[in-house]
RNA sequence: GCCCAAGUGGCGGAACGGUAUACGCGGCGGACUCAAAAUCCGCUUCCCGCAAGGGAUUGAGGGUUCGAGUCCCUCCUUGGGCACCA
């Protein structure tokens, strides 16, 4: 009987898996493909920490389990190695990223292998490899061809520390997501992807159960991010009249139209110049100058005190007489809706504050159940329920807000007949989502494959000339100019126009890292393919991804962009599905000392010491045991001894099962039932990603076997099989010691017999008035009368029933009997 | 402010509306040992009690139910996300 030696066992099986290519499915002929994807890492210089390992192990457990259920599991791994993370770190330590990244990838590869992941290394990829980013550039061109990539000059988020443009998604509370520096506003020409064209579809597919089975928290996050609102655009004439100029506002509450007492335009609104009266000109110009000088931080998250200025103009709905003063104020955003609103101070908090600030009238037009029609408002009432009624609104008074919305739209559509070219009202669905800015004025990314020609404008680099290689550049440091470092390399960017041959220049911006990661799952199965991004046959067989597991921090960024890119490629005829991830589950986070494990908090735990001391299998089992996988849990090193003891005990059971002298072939009935119950429970729990309770069930089985002194060969074999997803090397070794050949991962997951999961006797809880007063053991098929008479015989129950009248008896077969007494 | 999670022993955490505290850690006691570690056995929610037994208990307060950690309402706390989106 040898002791369990994790180092020897893990080294042996890792070598064997490599030699026998155990983890490489036959992608071309697989009969039951199962694409088990996990979010690929950014290969940081620090290496893998236990938070990453927790995430990967959980996904790996699931893949190994599915494989033992007979699926051909493809579990690839790769590296998201372009981007600001890598570049900034390279700058910090003074090593070129082209040198640093391969080093980091080597470290990650070693750690991921050491962890015992079932990775198909034949298909490893890095987004920095020209054979990969060639196709990232190709995807850009597909969007460009279809008018979905466009250039726009506009205010963008500029991080003065990282010296680059940030996507809206990378700005958190007005500061750079990465470095926390307050973000400034800059006007630059940028490439955008028209993701807003897909907003409705990105939203609607979320509810399509045939396409998507996702964690509900992730679905909610995406819905909120896309932010659909149903409303109407309403057009006003301007007084004094300016030829052909009208103001269009967007509102979701047109039922409050009669409560509108002013109009507000965003300060940047194009109409402001035209409508401002001479008298107000100076005040308006001053205000606009002041707003333009403000950075985005103070505008977006600064104090929400209302400021603004009157333009001197008035607005009036065509055909009605009421005139509303037109103001400009920075609380109205140019990016959303029409950049103009109708101010309804009685029923909108922001308009209320504005009206208070500038002494504008506040009118109540919605009243709740107990409210008088003209009850004064000391704050905006934003109520919108069927029990509310519209008041002070002429012919619409008395209706519910929802009714009034319909009626007012109908009335205005009628009025629109007076100006058929432009009716004053139009129903409009509005999204919060913005187009995706993909330009980055940085070095470490794929160059955007566009050439600017004086005569032809922006021209696509011909596909056969891809990739546009990122040129070697000694000084890749970004500067304050807003121009990419690539512009320093004349020889690289001066090229002839592909269309007319005239001298032209390359685009010198690179694309966003999120573009790299938006399609990597399409590339994995086709990494060997050089003339296309992905092989159509292999893709048809393996995609959409069967199971995707990753962090919820990517709920709205990576996952939304990936869905968008997939839709575009579908519409372009390259894919026959438009949702990439059939099932998505978010894993939880590892907490250490009460906080999320992260570099910035300095509580990162590196797995190397634990691997050296306990081995990968024990660390894996511990990580999966410390809490529900989808919620995460606390990492405390003291607790790791529990899972190790568990493996040691299984090891001993294997020793006993193979020792002819102490082999006990008898399986007592209690053991038999526990064994089958465990098989049923463990499979169900792993499927639900409840790994902690699956392991607990295995521990219970081990305890039962030890108590009953049972080490029967079949039972121990199946125990080992169920342990395999968590402790793969350990299980392979036990499998071999038990006399089985081949990899345990080519064996079938143990089946259970439902009849044997039931005990002959059941314990019935006896309650009196809902309080537990005792229990009785009866045979499983005992009838109510038998249970009742036995229950009444229980001494404690008898005492509580004495002198009382039984009013009612609730009997739940196999569970409990409750006497309701008075 | 809005949206989403979650509040259970000393700790990590279990519980189809049906015996709350499974499993594990830690602790206490015992066996083995010259001793220690490892291992094995037993106890371990709290309070009263020698015991038998009784009472309390899932963030707080209400409600539904024969029965609520679980469902409903109000509130508090923590974590995460969004934040002037009309």
CSV table of C-alpha atoms in Angstrom, one decimal, chain A residues 330-636:
chain,number,residue,atom,x,y,z
A,330,UNK,CA,-26.1,71.0,-20.0
A,331,UNK,CA,-28.4,68.5,-18.4
A,332,UNK,CA,-29.8,67.7,-21.8
A,333,UNK,CA,-27.4,65.4,-23.7
A,334,UNK,CA,-26.8,65.8,-27.4
A,335,UNK,CA,-26.0,62.1,-27.7
A,336,UNK,CA,-29.4,60.8,-26.7
A,337,UNK,CA,-32.7,61.2,-28.5
A,338,UNK,CA,-32.9,64.4,-30.4
A,339,UNK,CA,-30.7,66.5,-28.0
A,340,UNK,CA,-33.9,68.4,-27.0
A,341,UNK,CA,-36.6,67.8,-24.4
A,342,UNK,CA,-39.9,69.3,-23.4
A,343,UNK,CA,-39.6,70.3,-19.7
A,344,UNK,CA,-42.3,68.9,-17.6
A,345,UNK,CA,-41.3,70.0,-14.1
A,346,UNK,CA,-44.3,68.5,-12.4
A,347,UNK,CA,-43.4,65.0,-13.4
A,348,UNK,CA,-39.7,64.8,-14.0
A,349,UNK,CA,-37.1,65.3,-11.3
A,350,UNK,CA,-34.5,67.0,-13.4
A,351,UNK,CA,-37.1,69.4,-15.0
A,352,UNK,CA,-38.4,70.1,-11.5
A,353,UNK,CA,-35.0,71.2,-10.3
A,354,UNK,CA,-34.5,73.3,-13.4
A,355,UNK,CA,-37.9,75.0,-13.0
A,356,UNK,CA,-37.1,75.7,-9.3
A,357,UNK,CA,-33.7,77.2,-10.3
A,358,UNK,CA,-35.1,79.5,-12.9
A,359,UNK,CA,-38.6,80.1,-11.6
A,360,UNK,CA,-40.5,78.5,-14.4
A,361,UNK,CA,-44.1,77.4,-13.8
A,362,UNK,CA,-44.8,73.9,-12.4
A,363,UNK,CA,-48.1,72.4,-13.4
A,364,UNK,CA,-49.6,69.1,-12.2
A,365,UNK,CA,-51.0,67.0,-15.0
A,366,UNK,CA,-51.0,63.6,-13.3
A,367,UNK,CA,-52.9,62.9,-10.1
A,368,UNK,CA,-52.8,59.8,-7.9
A,369,UNK,CA,-55.8,58.2,-6.2
A,370,UNK,CA,-56.1,60.6,-3.3
A,371,UNK,CA,-54.7,63.8,-5.0
A,372,UNK,CA,-56.8,66.8,-5.8
A,373,UNK,CA,-56.4,68.0,-9.4
A,374,UNK,CA,-54.5,71.1,-8.4
A,375,UNK,CA,-52.7,69.7,-5.4
A,376,UNK,CA,-49.3,71.5,-5.2
A,377,UNK,CA,-46.2,69.5,-6.0
A,378,UNK,CA,-43.2,69.9,-3.7
A,379,UNK,CA,-41.3,67.4,-5.8
A,380,UNK,CA,-41.7,65.8,-9.2
A,381,UNK,CA,-44.2,63.0,-9.2
A,382,UNK,CA,-43.0,60.4,-11.7
A,383,UNK,CA,-45.9,57.9,-11.1
A,384,UNK,CA,-47.3,56.1,-14.1
A,385,UNK,CA,-49.9,53.6,-13.1
A,386,UNK,CA,-53.4,52.6,-14.2
A,387,UNK,CA,-54.9,54.1,-11.1
A,388,UNK,CA,-53.4,57.6,-11.9
A,389,UNK,CA,-55.4,60.0,-14.0
A,390,UNK,CA,-54.4,62.8,-16.2
A,391,UNK,CA,-55.6,66.3,-15.1
A,392,UNK,CA,-55.5,69.9,-16.3
A,393,UNK,CA,-55.1,68.6,-19.8
A,394,UNK,CA,-58.1,69.8,-21.6
A,395,UNK,CA,-60.0,67.0,-23.4
A,396,UNK,CA,-57.6,64.3,-22.1
A,397,UNK,CA,-58.3,65.0,-18.4
A,398,UNK,CA,-59.6,62.0,-16.6
A,399,UNK,CA,-57.9,59.3,-18.6
A,400,UNK,CA,-55.1,57.0,-17.3
A,401,UNK,CA,-51.6,58.1,-18.4
A,402,UNK,CA,-51.4,55.1,-20.8
A,403,UNK,CA,-54.8,56.0,-22.5
A,404,UNK,CA,-53.8,59.7,-22.7
A,405,UNK,CA,-50.6,58.8,-24.5
A,406,UNK,CA,-52.5,57.1,-27.2
A,407,UNK,CA,-55.1,59.8,-27.5
A,408,UNK,CA,-52.6,62.6,-27.6
A,409,UNK,CA,-50.6,60.9,-30.3
A,410,UNK,CA,-53.8,60.3,-32.3
A,411,UNK,CA,-54.8,64.0,-31.9
A,412,UNK,CA,-51.4,65.3,-33.0
A,413,UNK,CA,-51.2,62.9,-35.9
A,414,UNK,CA,-54.5,64.4,-37.0
A,415,UNK,CA,-53.0,67.9,-36.6
A,416,UNK,CA,-50.1,66.9,-38.7
A,417,UNK,CA,-52.3,67.0,-41.7
A,418,UNK,CA,-51.8,70.7,-41.8
A,419,UNK,CA,-48.1,70.2,-42.6
A,420,UNK,CA,-48.1,66.8,-44.4
A,421,UNK,CA,-44.4,66.9,-45.0
A,422,UNK,CA,-43.6,66.8,-41.3
A,423,UNK,CA,-46.2,65.7,-38.9
A,424,UNK,CA,-45.6,67.0,-35.4
A,425,UNK,CA,-45.5,63.6,-33.8
A,426,UNK,CA,-43.9,60.3,-34.6
A,427,UNK,CA,-43.6,57.2,-32.5
A,428,UNK,CA,-40.0,56.4,-31.8
A,429,UNK,CA,-38.0,53.6,-30.1
A,430,UNK,CA,-34.8,54.9,-28.6
A,431,UNK,CA,-31.8,53.0,-27.4
A,432,UNK,CA,-29.2,54.0,-24.8
A,433,UNK,CA,-26.6,52.0,-26.7
A,434,UNK,CA,-24.0,54.0,-28.6
A,435,UNK,CA,-22.0,53.0,-31.6
A,436,UNK,CA,-18.8,51.2,-30.8
A,437,UNK,CA,-15.7,53.4,-31.2
A,438,UNK,CA,-12.9,51.0,-32.2
A,439,UNK,CA,-10.0,53.4,-32.9
A,440,UNK,CA,-7.0,53.4,-30.5
A,441,UNK,CA,-4.1,55.8,-30.8
A,442,UNK,CA,-1.7,53.2,-29.6
A,443,UNK,CA,0.9,50.8,-30.8
A,444,UNK,CA,0.1,47.4,-29.5
A,445,UNK,CA,-2.9,46.3,-31.6
A,446,UNK,CA,-3.8,45.3,-35.2
A,447,UNK,CA,-3.5,48.3,-37.6
A,448,UNK,CA,-6.8,49.3,-39.1
A,449,UNK,CA,-6.6,48.1,-42.7
A,450,UNK,CA,-7.5,51.4,-44.5
A,451,UNK,CA,-5.5,53.6,-46.8
A,452,UNK,CA,-6.3,57.3,-47.2
A,453,UNK,CA,-6.1,58.6,-50.8
A,454,UNK,CA,-6.5,62.3,-51.7
A,455,UNK,CA,-8.7,61.3,-54.6
A,456,UNK,CA,-10.5,58.1,-53.5
A,457,UNK,CA,-10.9,58.9,-49.8
A,458,UNK,CA,-10.6,56.0,-47.4
A,459,UNK,CA,-9.9,52.8,-49.3
A,460,UNK,CA,-9.9,49.2,-48.0
A,461,UNK,CA,-6.6,47.4,-48.1
A,462,UNK,CA,-7.3,44.5,-50.6
A,463,UNK,CA,-8.1,41.3,-48.7
A,464,UNK,CA,-5.2,39.5,-50.4
A,465,UNK,CA,-2.8,42.0,-49.0
A,466,UNK,CA,-3.8,41.2,-45.4
A,467,UNK,CA,-2.4,41.2,-42.8
A,468,UNK,CA,-1.3,44.7,-42.5
A,469,UNK,CA,1.7,43.8,-40.3
A,470,UNK,CA,2.3,45.9,-37.2
A,471,UNK,CA,5.7,47.3,-37.9
A,472,UNK,CA,8.6,46.9,-35.4
A,473,UNK,CA,8.9,50.2,-33.6
A,474,UNK,CA,11.5,50.9,-31.0
A,475,UNK,CA,9.7,53.9,-29.5
A,476,UNK,CA,6.1,52.9,-29.2
A,477,UNK,CA,5.3,55.3,-26.4
A,478,UNK,CA,2.1,57.2,-26.9
A,479,UNK,CA,2.2,61.0,-26.8
A,480,UNK,CA,-0.1,63.8,-26.2
A,481,UNK,CA,-0.7,64.5,-29.9
A,482,UNK,CA,-3.7,62.2,-30.3
A,483,UNK,CA,-1.8,60.6,-33.2
A,484,UNK,CA,-0.8,57.0,-33.1
A,485,UNK,CA,2.9,56.1,-32.6
A,486,UNK,CA,2.6,54.3,-36.0
A,487,UNK,CA,2.6,57.7,-37.7
A,488,UNK,CA,6.3,58.0,-36.7
A,489,UNK,CA,7.2,55.3,-39.2
A,490,UNK,CA,7.1,57.0,-42.7
A,491,UNK,CA,8.3,54.1,-44.6
A,492,UNK,CA,5.4,52.1,-43.2
A,493,UNK,CA,2.6,54.4,-43.7
A,494,UNK,CA,3.4,55.9,-47.1
A,495,UNK,CA,1.9,53.6,-49.7
A,496,UNK,CA,0.2,54.0,-53.1
A,497,UNK,CA,-3.5,54.0,-53.2
A,498,UNK,CA,-4.7,50.5,-54.0
A,499,UNK,CA,-7.4,51.9,-56.2
A,500,UNK,CA,-5.7,54.7,-58.3
A,501,UNK,CA,-2.0,54.2,-57.4
A,502,UNK,CA,-1.6,57.8,-56.3
A,503,UNK,CA,0.6,58.5,-53.2
A,504,UNK,CA,-1.5,57.7,-50.1
A,505,UNK,CA,-1.1,57.0,-46.4
A,506,UNK,CA,-2.2,54.2,-44.1
A,507,UNK,CA,-4.5,54.6,-41.2
A,508,UNK,CA,-2.1,54.7,-38.2
A,509,UNK,CA,-4.7,53.9,-35.5
A,510,UNK,CA,-5.0,50.3,-34.3
A,511,UNK,CA,-8.2,48.7,-33.3
A,512,UNK,CA,-9.8,48.0,-29.9
A,513,UNK,CA,-8.8,44.8,-28.1
A,514,UNK,CA,-12.5,44.0,-27.8
A,515,UNK,CA,-12.5,43.4,-31.6
A,516,UNK,CA,-9.7,40.8,-31.2
A,517,UNK,CA,-11.8,38.9,-28.6
A,518,UNK,CA,-15.1,39.3,-30.4
A,519,UNK,CA,-14.4,36.4,-32.7
A,520,UNK,CA,-11.7,34.1,-31.1
A,521,UNK,CA,-14.2,31.3,-30.5
A,522,UNK,CA,-14.8,31.2,-34.3
A,523,UNK,CA,-11.1,30.8,-34.9
A,524,UNK,CA,-10.2,28.0,-32.4
A,525,UNK,CA,-11.6,25.0,-34.4
A,526,UNK,CA,-10.0,26.4,-37.6
A,527,UNK,CA,-6.5,27.5,-36.3
A,528,UNK,CA,-4.9,25.4,-39.0
A,529,UNK,CA,-6.7,27.2,-41.8
A,530,UNK,CA,-4.7,29.8,-43.7
A,531,UNK,CA,-6.9,31.0,-46.5
A,532,UNK,CA,-10.0,31.8,-44.5
A,533,UNK,CA,-10.9,33.0,-41.0
A,534,UNK,CA,-12.8,29.8,-40.3
A,535,UNK,CA,-13.5,26.6,-42.0
A,536,UNK,CA,-17.2,26.4,-43.0
A,537,UNK,CA,-17.6,22.7,-42.5
A,538,UNK,CA,-15.8,22.6,-39.1
A,539,UNK,CA,-17.7,25.7,-38.0
A,540,UNK,CA,-21.0,24.2,-39.0
A,541,UNK,CA,-20.2,21.1,-36.9
A,542,UNK,CA,-18.9,22.9,-33.8
A,543,UNK,CA,-20.7,26.1,-33.5
A,544,UNK,CA,-22.5,27.9,-31.9
A,545,UNK,CA,-20.5,27.3,-28.7
A,546,UNK,CA,-22.2,24.7,-26.5
A,547,UNK,CA,-21.2,26.1,-23.2
A,548,UNK,CA,-19.4,29.3,-22.4
A,549,UNK,CA,-18.2,30.2,-18.9
A,550,UNK,CA,-16.7,33.5,-17.9
A,551,UNK,CA,-16.7,36.5,-15.6
A,552,UNK,CA,-19.7,38.8,-15.4
A,553,UNK,CA,-17.4,41.8,-15.7
A,554,UNK,CA,-17.7,41.1,-19.4
A,555,UNK,CA,-21.5,40.9,-19.3
A,556,UNK,CA,-22.0,44.0,-21.5
A,557,UNK,CA,-18.6,44.5,-23.3
A,558,UNK,CA,-17.1,41.4,-24.7
A,559,UNK,CA,-20.4,39.4,-24.8
A,560,UNK,CA,-22.3,42.2,-26.6
A,561,UNK,CA,-19.6,42.8,-29.1
A,562,UNK,CA,-19.2,39.1,-29.8
A,563,UNK,CA,-22.9,38.8,-30.5
A,564,UNK,CA,-22.8,41.8,-32.8
A,565,UNK,CA,-19.9,40.6,-34.8
A,566,UNK,CA,-21.6,37.2,-35.1
A,567,UNK,CA,-24.7,38.8,-36.4
A,568,UNK,CA,-22.8,40.8,-39.0
A,569,UNK,CA,-21.0,37.7,-40.2
A,570,UNK,CA,-24.3,35.8,-40.3
A,571,UNK,CA,-25.9,38.5,-42.4
A,572,UNK,CA,-22.9,38.6,-44.7
A,573,UNK,CA,-23.5,34.9,-45.3
A,574,UNK,CA,-20.4,33.6,-43.5
A,575,UNK,CA,-22.2,31.9,-40.7
A,576,UNK,CA,-25.5,30.0,-40.5
A,577,UNK,CA,-26.3,31.2,-36.9
A,578,UNK,CA,-26.5,34.6,-35.5
A,579,UNK,CA,-25.9,34.0,-31.8
A,580,UNK,CA,-22.5,32.7,-30.9
A,581,UNK,CA,-23.0,31.2,-27.4
A,582,UNK,CA,-25.8,28.8,-26.9
A,583,UNK,CA,-25.4,28.7,-23.2
A,584,UNK,CA,-23.5,31.2,-21.0
A,585,UNK,CA,-22.9,30.9,-17.3
A,586,UNK,CA,-21.1,33.5,-15.2
A,587,UNK,CA,-18.8,32.2,-12.5
A,588,UNK,CA,-18.4,33.9,-9.2
A,589,UNK,CA,-15.3,35.7,-7.8
A,590,UNK,CA,-12.8,34.6,-5.3
A,591,UNK,CA,-12.7,36.7,-2.2
A,592,UNK,CA,-9.6,37.1,-0.1
A,593,UNK,CA,-9.6,39.1,3.1
A,594,UNK,CA,-13.1,40.4,2.5
A,595,UNK,CA,-12.3,41.8,-1.0
A,596,UNK,CA,-12.3,40.6,-4.6
A,597,UNK,CA,-8.9,39.2,-5.6
A,598,UNK,CA,-7.2,41.7,-7.8
A,599,UNK,CA,-3.8,43.2,-8.4
A,600,UNK,CA,-5.0,46.7,-7.4
A,601,UNK,CA,-6.1,45.5,-4.0
A,602,UNK,CA,-2.8,43.6,-3.5
A,603,UNK,CA,-4.5,40.4,-2.2
A,604,UNK,CA,-3.7,38.2,-5.1
A,605,UNK,CA,-2.8,34.6,-4.3
A,606,UNK,CA,-0.4,32.9,-6.7
A,607,UNK,CA,-1.2,29.2,-7.0
A,608,UNK,CA,2.4,28.0,-7.3
A,609,UNK,CA,3.1,27.5,-3.6
A,610,UNK,CA,-0.2,25.6,-3.2
A,611,UNK,CA,0.5,23.5,-6.2
A,612,UNK,CA,3.9,22.6,-4.8
A,613,UNK,CA,2.6,21.8,-1.3
A,614,UNK,CA,-0.8,20.1,-2.1
A,615,UNK,CA,-0.8,19.3,-5.8
A,616,UNK,CA,-3.1,20.4,-8.5
A,617,UNK,CA,-5.9,17.9,-7.8
A,618,UNK,CA,-6.2,19.0,-4.1
A,619,UNK,CA,-6.1,22.7,-5.1
A,620,UNK,CA,-8.7,22.1,-7.8
A,621,UNK,CA,-11.0,20.2,-5.4
A,622,UNK,CA,-10.6,22.8,-2.8
A,623,UNK,CA,-11.4,25.6,-5.1
A,624,UNK,CA,-14.5,23.8,-6.3
A,625,UNK,CA,-15.6,23.0,-2.8
A,626,UNK,CA,-15.2,26.5,-1.2
A,627,UNK,CA,-18.5,27.9,-2.4
A,628,UNK,CA,-21.1,27.7,-5.2
A,629,UNK,CA,-19.2,28.1,-8.5
A,630,UNK,CA,-21.6,30.7,-9.8
A,631,UNK,CA,-21.2,32.8,-6.6
A,632,UNK,CA,-17.6,32.4,-5.8
A,633,UNK,CA,-16.3,32.3,-2.2
A,634,UNK,CA,-13.6,32.9,0.3
A,635,UNK,CA,-10.1,31.7,-0.2
A,636,UNK,CA,-8.6,30.6,3.2
